[in-house]
Coordinates of C-alpha atoms and ligand atoms in Angstrom, one line a residue:
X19 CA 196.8 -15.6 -211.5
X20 CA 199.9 -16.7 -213.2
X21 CA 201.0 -20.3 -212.0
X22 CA 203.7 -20.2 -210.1
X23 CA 207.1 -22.3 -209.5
X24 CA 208.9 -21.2 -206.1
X25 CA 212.8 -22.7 -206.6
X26 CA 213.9 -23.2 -202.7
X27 CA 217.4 -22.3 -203.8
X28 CA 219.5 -21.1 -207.2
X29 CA 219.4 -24.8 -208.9
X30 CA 221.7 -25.3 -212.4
X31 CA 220.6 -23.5 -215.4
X32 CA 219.5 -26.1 -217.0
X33 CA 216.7 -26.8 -214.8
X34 CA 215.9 -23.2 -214.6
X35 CA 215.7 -22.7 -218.8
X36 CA 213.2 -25.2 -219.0
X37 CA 210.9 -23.8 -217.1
X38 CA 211.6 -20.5 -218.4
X39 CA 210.4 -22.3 -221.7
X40 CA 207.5 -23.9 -220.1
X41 CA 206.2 -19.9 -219.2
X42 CA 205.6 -20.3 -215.7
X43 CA 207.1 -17.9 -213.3
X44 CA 210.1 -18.5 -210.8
X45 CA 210.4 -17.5 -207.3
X46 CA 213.8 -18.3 -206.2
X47 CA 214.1 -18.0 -202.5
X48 CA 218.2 -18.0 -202.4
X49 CA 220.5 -16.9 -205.4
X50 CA 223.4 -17.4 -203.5
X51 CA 224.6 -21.4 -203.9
X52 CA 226.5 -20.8 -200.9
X53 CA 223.9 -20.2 -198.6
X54 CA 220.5 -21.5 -197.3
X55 CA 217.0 -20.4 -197.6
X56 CA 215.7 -18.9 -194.8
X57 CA 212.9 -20.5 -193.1
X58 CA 210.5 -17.7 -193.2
X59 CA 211.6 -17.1 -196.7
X60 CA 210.6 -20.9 -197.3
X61 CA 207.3 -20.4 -196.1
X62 CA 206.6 -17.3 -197.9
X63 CA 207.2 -19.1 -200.9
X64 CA 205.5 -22.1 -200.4
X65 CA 202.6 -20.1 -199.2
X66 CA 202.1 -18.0 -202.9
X67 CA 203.1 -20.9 -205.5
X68 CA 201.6 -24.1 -207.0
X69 CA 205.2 -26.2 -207.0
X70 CA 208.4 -26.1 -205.2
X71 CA 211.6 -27.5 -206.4
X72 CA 213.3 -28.5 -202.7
X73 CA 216.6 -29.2 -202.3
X74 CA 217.8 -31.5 -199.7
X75 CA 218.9 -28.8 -197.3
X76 CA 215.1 -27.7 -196.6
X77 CA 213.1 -29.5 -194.1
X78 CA 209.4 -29.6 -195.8
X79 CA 207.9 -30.8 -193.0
X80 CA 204.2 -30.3 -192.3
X81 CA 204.0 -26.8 -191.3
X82 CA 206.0 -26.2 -194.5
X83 CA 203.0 -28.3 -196.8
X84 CA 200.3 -26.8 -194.7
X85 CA 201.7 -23.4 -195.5
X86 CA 200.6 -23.9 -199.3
X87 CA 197.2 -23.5 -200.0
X88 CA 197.4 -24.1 -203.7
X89 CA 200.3 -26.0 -203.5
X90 CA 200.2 -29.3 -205.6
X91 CA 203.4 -30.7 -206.1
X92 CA 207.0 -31.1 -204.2
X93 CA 210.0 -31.9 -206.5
X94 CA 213.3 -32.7 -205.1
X95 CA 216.0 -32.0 -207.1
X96 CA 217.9 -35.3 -204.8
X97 CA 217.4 -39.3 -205.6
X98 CA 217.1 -39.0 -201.1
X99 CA 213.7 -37.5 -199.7
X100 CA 214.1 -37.5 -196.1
X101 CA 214.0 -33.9 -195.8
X102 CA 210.2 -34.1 -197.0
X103 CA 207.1 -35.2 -194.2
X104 CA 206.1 -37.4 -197.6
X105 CA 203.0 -38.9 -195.1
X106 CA 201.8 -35.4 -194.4
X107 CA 202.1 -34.2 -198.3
X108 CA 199.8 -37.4 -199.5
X109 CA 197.4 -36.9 -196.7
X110 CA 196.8 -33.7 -198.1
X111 CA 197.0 -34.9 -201.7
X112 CA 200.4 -33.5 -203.0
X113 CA 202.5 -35.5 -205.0
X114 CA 206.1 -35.5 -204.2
X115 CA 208.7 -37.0 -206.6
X116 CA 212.6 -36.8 -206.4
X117 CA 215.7 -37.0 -209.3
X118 CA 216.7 -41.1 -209.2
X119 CA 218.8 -42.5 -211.8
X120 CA 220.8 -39.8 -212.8
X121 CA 223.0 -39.7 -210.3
X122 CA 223.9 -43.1 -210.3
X123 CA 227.0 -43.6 -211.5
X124 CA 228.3 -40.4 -210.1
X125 CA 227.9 -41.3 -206.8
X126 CA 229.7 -44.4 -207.3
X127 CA 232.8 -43.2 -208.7
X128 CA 233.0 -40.9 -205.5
X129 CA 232.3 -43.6 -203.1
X130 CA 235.7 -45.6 -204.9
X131 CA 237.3 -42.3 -204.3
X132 CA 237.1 -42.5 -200.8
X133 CA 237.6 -45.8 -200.3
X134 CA 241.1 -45.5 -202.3
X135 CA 241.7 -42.5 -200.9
X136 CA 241.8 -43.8 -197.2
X137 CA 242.8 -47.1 -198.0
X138 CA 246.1 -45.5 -199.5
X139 CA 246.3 -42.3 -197.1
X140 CA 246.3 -39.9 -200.2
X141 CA 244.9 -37.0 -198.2
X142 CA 246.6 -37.3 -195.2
X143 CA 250.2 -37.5 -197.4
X144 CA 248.8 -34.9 -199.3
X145 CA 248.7 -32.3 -196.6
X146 CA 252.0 -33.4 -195.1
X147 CA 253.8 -32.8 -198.7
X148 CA 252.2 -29.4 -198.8
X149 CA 252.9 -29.0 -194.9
X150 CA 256.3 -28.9 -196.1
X151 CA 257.2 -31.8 -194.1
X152 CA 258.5 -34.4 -197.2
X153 CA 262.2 -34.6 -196.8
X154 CA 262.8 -37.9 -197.9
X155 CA 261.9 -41.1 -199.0
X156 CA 261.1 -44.2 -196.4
X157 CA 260.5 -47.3 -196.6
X158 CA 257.5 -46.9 -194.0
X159 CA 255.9 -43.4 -195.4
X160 CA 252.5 -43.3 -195.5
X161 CA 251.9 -47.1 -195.5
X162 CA 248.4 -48.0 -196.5
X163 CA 246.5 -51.1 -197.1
X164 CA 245.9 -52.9 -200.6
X165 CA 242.6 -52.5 -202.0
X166 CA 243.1 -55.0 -205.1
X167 CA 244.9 -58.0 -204.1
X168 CA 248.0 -56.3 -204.2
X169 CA 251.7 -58.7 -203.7
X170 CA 250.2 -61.5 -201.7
X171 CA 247.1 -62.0 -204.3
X172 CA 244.8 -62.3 -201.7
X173 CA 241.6 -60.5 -202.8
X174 CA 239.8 -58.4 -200.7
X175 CA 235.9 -58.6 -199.4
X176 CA 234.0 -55.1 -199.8
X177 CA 230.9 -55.4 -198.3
X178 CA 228.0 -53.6 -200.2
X179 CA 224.6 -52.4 -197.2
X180 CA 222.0 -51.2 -200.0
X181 CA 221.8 -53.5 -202.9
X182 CA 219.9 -50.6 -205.1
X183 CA 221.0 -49.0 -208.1
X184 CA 223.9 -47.2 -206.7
X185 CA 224.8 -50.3 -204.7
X186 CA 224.9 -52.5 -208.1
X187 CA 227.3 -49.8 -209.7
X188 CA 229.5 -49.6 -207.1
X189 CA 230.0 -53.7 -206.9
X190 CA 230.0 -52.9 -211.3
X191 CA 233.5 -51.3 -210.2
X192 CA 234.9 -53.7 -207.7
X193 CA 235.6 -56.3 -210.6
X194 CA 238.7 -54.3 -211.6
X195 CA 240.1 -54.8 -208.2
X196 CA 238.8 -58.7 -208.2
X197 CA 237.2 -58.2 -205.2
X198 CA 235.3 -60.6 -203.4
X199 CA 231.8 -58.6 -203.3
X200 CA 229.0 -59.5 -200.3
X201 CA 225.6 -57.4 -200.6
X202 CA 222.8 -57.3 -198.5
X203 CA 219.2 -55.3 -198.3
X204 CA 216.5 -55.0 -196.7
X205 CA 214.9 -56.8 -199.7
X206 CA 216.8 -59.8 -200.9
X207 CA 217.8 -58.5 -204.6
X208 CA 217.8 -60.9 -207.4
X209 CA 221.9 -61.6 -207.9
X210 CA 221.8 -63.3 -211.7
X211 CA 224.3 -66.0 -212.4
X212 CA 226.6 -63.2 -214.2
X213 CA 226.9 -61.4 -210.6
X214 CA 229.7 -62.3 -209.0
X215 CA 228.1 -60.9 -205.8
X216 CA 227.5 -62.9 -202.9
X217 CA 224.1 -62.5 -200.1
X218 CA 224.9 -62.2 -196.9
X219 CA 223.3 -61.3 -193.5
X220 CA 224.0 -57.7 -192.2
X221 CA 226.0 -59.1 -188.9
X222 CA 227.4 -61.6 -191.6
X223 CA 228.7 -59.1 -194.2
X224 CA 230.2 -56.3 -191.3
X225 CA 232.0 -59.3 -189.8
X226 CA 233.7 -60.1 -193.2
X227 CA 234.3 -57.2 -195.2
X228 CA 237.7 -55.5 -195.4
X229 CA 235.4 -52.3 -196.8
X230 CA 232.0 -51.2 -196.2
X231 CA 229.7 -48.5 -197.8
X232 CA 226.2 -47.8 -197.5
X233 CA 224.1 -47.2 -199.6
X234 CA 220.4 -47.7 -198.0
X235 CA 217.9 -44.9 -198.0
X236 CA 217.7 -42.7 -194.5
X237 CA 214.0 -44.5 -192.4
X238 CA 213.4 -45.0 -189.1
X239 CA 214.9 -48.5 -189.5
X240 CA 218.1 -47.3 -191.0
X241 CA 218.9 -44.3 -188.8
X242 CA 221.9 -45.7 -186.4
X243 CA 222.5 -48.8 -188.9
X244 CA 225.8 -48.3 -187.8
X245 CA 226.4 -48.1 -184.2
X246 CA 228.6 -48.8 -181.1
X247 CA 226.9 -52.8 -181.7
X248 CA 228.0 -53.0 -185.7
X249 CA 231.1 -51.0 -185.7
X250 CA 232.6 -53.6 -182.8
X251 CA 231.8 -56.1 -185.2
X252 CA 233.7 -55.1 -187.8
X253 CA 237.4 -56.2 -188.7
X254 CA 240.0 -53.5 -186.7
X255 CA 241.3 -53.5 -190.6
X256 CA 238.2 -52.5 -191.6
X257 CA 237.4 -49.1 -193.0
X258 CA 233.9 -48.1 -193.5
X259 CA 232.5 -45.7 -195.9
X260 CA 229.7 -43.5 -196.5
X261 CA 228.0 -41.6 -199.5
X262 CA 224.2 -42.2 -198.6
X263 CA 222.7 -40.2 -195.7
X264 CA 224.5 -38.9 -192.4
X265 CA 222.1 -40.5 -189.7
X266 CA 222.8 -44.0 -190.8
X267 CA 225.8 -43.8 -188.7
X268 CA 225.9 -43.0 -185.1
X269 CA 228.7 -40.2 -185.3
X270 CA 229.8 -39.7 -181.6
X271 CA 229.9 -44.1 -181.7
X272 CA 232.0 -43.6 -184.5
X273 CA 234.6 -41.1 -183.8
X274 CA 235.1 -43.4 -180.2
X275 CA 235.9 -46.5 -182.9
X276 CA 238.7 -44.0 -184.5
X277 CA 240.1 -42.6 -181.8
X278 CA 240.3 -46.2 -179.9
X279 CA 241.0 -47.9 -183.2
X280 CA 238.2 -50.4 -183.1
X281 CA 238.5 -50.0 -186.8
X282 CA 241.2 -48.6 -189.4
X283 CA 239.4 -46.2 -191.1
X284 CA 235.9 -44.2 -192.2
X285 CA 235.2 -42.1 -195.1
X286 CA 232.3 -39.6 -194.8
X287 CA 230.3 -37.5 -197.6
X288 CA 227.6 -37.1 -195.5
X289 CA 227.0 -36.5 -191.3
X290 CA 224.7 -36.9 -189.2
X291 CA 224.0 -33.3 -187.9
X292 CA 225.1 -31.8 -191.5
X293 CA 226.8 -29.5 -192.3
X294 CA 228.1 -29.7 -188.6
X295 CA 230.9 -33.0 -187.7
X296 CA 230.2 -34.6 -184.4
X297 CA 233.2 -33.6 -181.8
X298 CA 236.6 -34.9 -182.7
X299 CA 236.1 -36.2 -186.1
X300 CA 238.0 -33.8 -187.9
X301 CA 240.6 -34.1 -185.9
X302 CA 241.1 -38.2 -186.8
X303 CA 244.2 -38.8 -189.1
X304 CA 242.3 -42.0 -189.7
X305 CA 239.3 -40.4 -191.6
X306 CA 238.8 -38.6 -194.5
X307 CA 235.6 -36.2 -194.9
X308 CA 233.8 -34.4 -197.9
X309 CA 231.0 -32.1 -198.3
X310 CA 228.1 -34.2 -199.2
X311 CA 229.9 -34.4 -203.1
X312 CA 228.4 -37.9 -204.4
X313 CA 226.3 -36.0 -206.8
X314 CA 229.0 -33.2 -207.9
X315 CA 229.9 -33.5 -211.3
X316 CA 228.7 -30.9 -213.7
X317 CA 226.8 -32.8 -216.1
X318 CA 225.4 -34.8 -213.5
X319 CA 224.0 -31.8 -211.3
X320 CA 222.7 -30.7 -214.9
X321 CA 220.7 -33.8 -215.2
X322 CA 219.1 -33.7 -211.9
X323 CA 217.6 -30.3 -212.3
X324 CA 216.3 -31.0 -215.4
X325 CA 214.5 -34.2 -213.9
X326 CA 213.3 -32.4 -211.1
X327 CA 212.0 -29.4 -214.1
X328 CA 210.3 -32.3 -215.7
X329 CA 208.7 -33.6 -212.5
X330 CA 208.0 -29.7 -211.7
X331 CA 206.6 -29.2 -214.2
X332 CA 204.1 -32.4 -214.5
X333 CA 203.2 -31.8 -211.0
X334 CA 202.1 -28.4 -212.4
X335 CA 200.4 -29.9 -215.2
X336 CA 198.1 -32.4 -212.2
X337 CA 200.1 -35.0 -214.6
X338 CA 201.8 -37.7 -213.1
X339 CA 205.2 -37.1 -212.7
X340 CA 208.4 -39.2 -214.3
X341 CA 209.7 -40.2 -210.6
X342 CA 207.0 -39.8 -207.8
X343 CA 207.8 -41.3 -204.5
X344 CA 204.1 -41.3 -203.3
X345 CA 202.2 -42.6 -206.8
X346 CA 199.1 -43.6 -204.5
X347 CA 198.4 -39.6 -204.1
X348 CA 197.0 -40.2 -207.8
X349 CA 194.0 -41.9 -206.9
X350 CA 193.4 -40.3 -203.8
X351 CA 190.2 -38.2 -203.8
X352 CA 192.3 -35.4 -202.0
X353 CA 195.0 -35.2 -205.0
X354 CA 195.1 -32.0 -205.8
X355 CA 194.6 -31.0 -209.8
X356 CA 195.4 -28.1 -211.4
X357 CA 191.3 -27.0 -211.6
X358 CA 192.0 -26.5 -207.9
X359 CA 188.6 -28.6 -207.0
X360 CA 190.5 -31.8 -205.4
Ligands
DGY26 C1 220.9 -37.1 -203.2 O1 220.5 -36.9 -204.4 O2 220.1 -37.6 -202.4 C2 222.3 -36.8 -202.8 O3 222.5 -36.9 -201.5 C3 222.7 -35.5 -203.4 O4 222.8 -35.6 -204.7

């Protein structure tokens, strides 16, 4: 039987080509990039090939793993793997890895664009100019708030929850605006003397930032991070902002501190019940919302198909892949190798 790669949904070309190269056979279960797979299309595919490239929009939960028999490998073309019952998927020996690195910087340069964007009300001006609405110059149009230090030379604090690689590159940036930068994690990250990156405690850094962006990983001990409790804490200048995963903020909580103006301002990439908002927050003036973008430049989205090819492609092999998330399946008498005998 010829070894098969099921592909969830269309991924970039340049993932696709090399696994044309490789020889093996693609199933895609969507062609359209503009629409999900459906469920029992999912499992169909699962259930007659050896990998699956995932894409953050499926749910491989464990009916989803147990519906591949010879299934040996999950590769998600996303640094985030929350979408994926990882526990289930070692128990039963299959090694799931994900696309990190790549998207780094990417991700960062969106999360400034949000933050400048809101900070200095470039969408909400932009649909009033195209609205028609600009007749003249004021002195109080579209007043926003200074992100570097601006007239008074007061720098500003930005507040960094997820000290990880996409954390780091987003405090990389805030030098040009000679921000004061705070940082915490769950683990304490070494800051070297270069860093000019402070520690702080969670309530300690919402308490004192004039900006806040996450960037933690989606668990059981993230979901909610931000909540009725933290967003009261935080400065009513404050303006909070989010590229990482939708359930780290409490959305209905949230939409309550914009309407009530607990705080100034949120930018969103991502939402808790995606691709749905929660009630009201697209009708706040005060918040400015993307489609889950972080990722979206061209040669970026190139790159992570291509990693998630190469870890397809190893997990084919019963190789170990460039970026597993579960490395202990390895040594598990249950991993399952390409011979098919676990
Ligand atoms: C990820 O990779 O987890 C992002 O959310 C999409 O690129």
């Amino acid at each position: 039987m010829a070894e098969r790669i099921f592909v969830s949904r269309r991924i970039p070309e340049a993932g696709l080509g090399m696994l044309r190269e490789a020889g093996v056979e693609i199933v895609i279960g969507q062609q359209d990039t503009e629409r999900g797979v459906d469920r029992a299309t999912l499992l169909a595919g699962i259930r007659q090939c050896d990998v699956l490239i995932s894409l953050l929009t499926e749910r491989i939960d464990a009916e989803a793993l147990y519906a591949g028999p010879r299934l040996r490998g999950v590769a998600n073309m996303a640094v985030g793997f929350n979408n994926i019952d990882v526990a289930t998927a070692t128990t039963l020996g299959i090694p799931v890895s994900n696309t990190p690195g790549v998207l780094t910087e990417t991700t960062a340069d969106l999360t400034w664009a949000l933050l400048l964007a809101l900070a200095r009300r470039v969408p909400e001006s932009e649909r009033y100019l195209r609205a028609g609405r600009y007749r003249i110059w004021g002195p109080d149009l579209f007043l926003g708030t200074d992100v570097g230090p601006g007239a008074s030379g007061t720098s500003r604090t930005l507040g960094i929850i997820g000290y990880g690689r996409i954390g780091r590159a987003v405090a990389r940036r805030a030098h040009g605006f000679d921000m004061r930068v705070l940082a915490y994690d769950v683990v304490r990250a070494d800051i070297d003397a270069s860093d000019t990156v402070t520690w702080a405690e969670l309530d300690t850094l919402i308490a004192a930032s004039d900006f806040i962006t996450l960037h933690v990983p989606l668990t059981t001990a993230t979901r909610h991070l931000i909540d009725e409790r933290t967003l009261r804490l935080m400065k009513p200048s404050a303006i909070l902002i989010t590229t990482a995963r939708g359930e780290l903020v409490h959305e209905h909580a949230l939409v309550t501190a914009l309407r009530e103006h607990w705080i100034a301002g949120a930018a969103l990439d991502v939402y808790e019940d995606e691709p749905a908002l929660a009630p009201g927050l697209a009708d706040c003036p005060n918040a400015v919302l993307v489609p889950h973008i972080g990722s979206a430049s061209t040669d970026t989205r190139d790159r992570m198909a291509r990693l998630a090819a190469h870890n397809a492609l190893a997990h084919l092999r019963g190789e170990r892949a460039p970026n597993p998330v579960n490395p202990e399946v390895y040594d598990l008498p249950s991993f399952r190798s390409p011979s098919g005998a676990p």
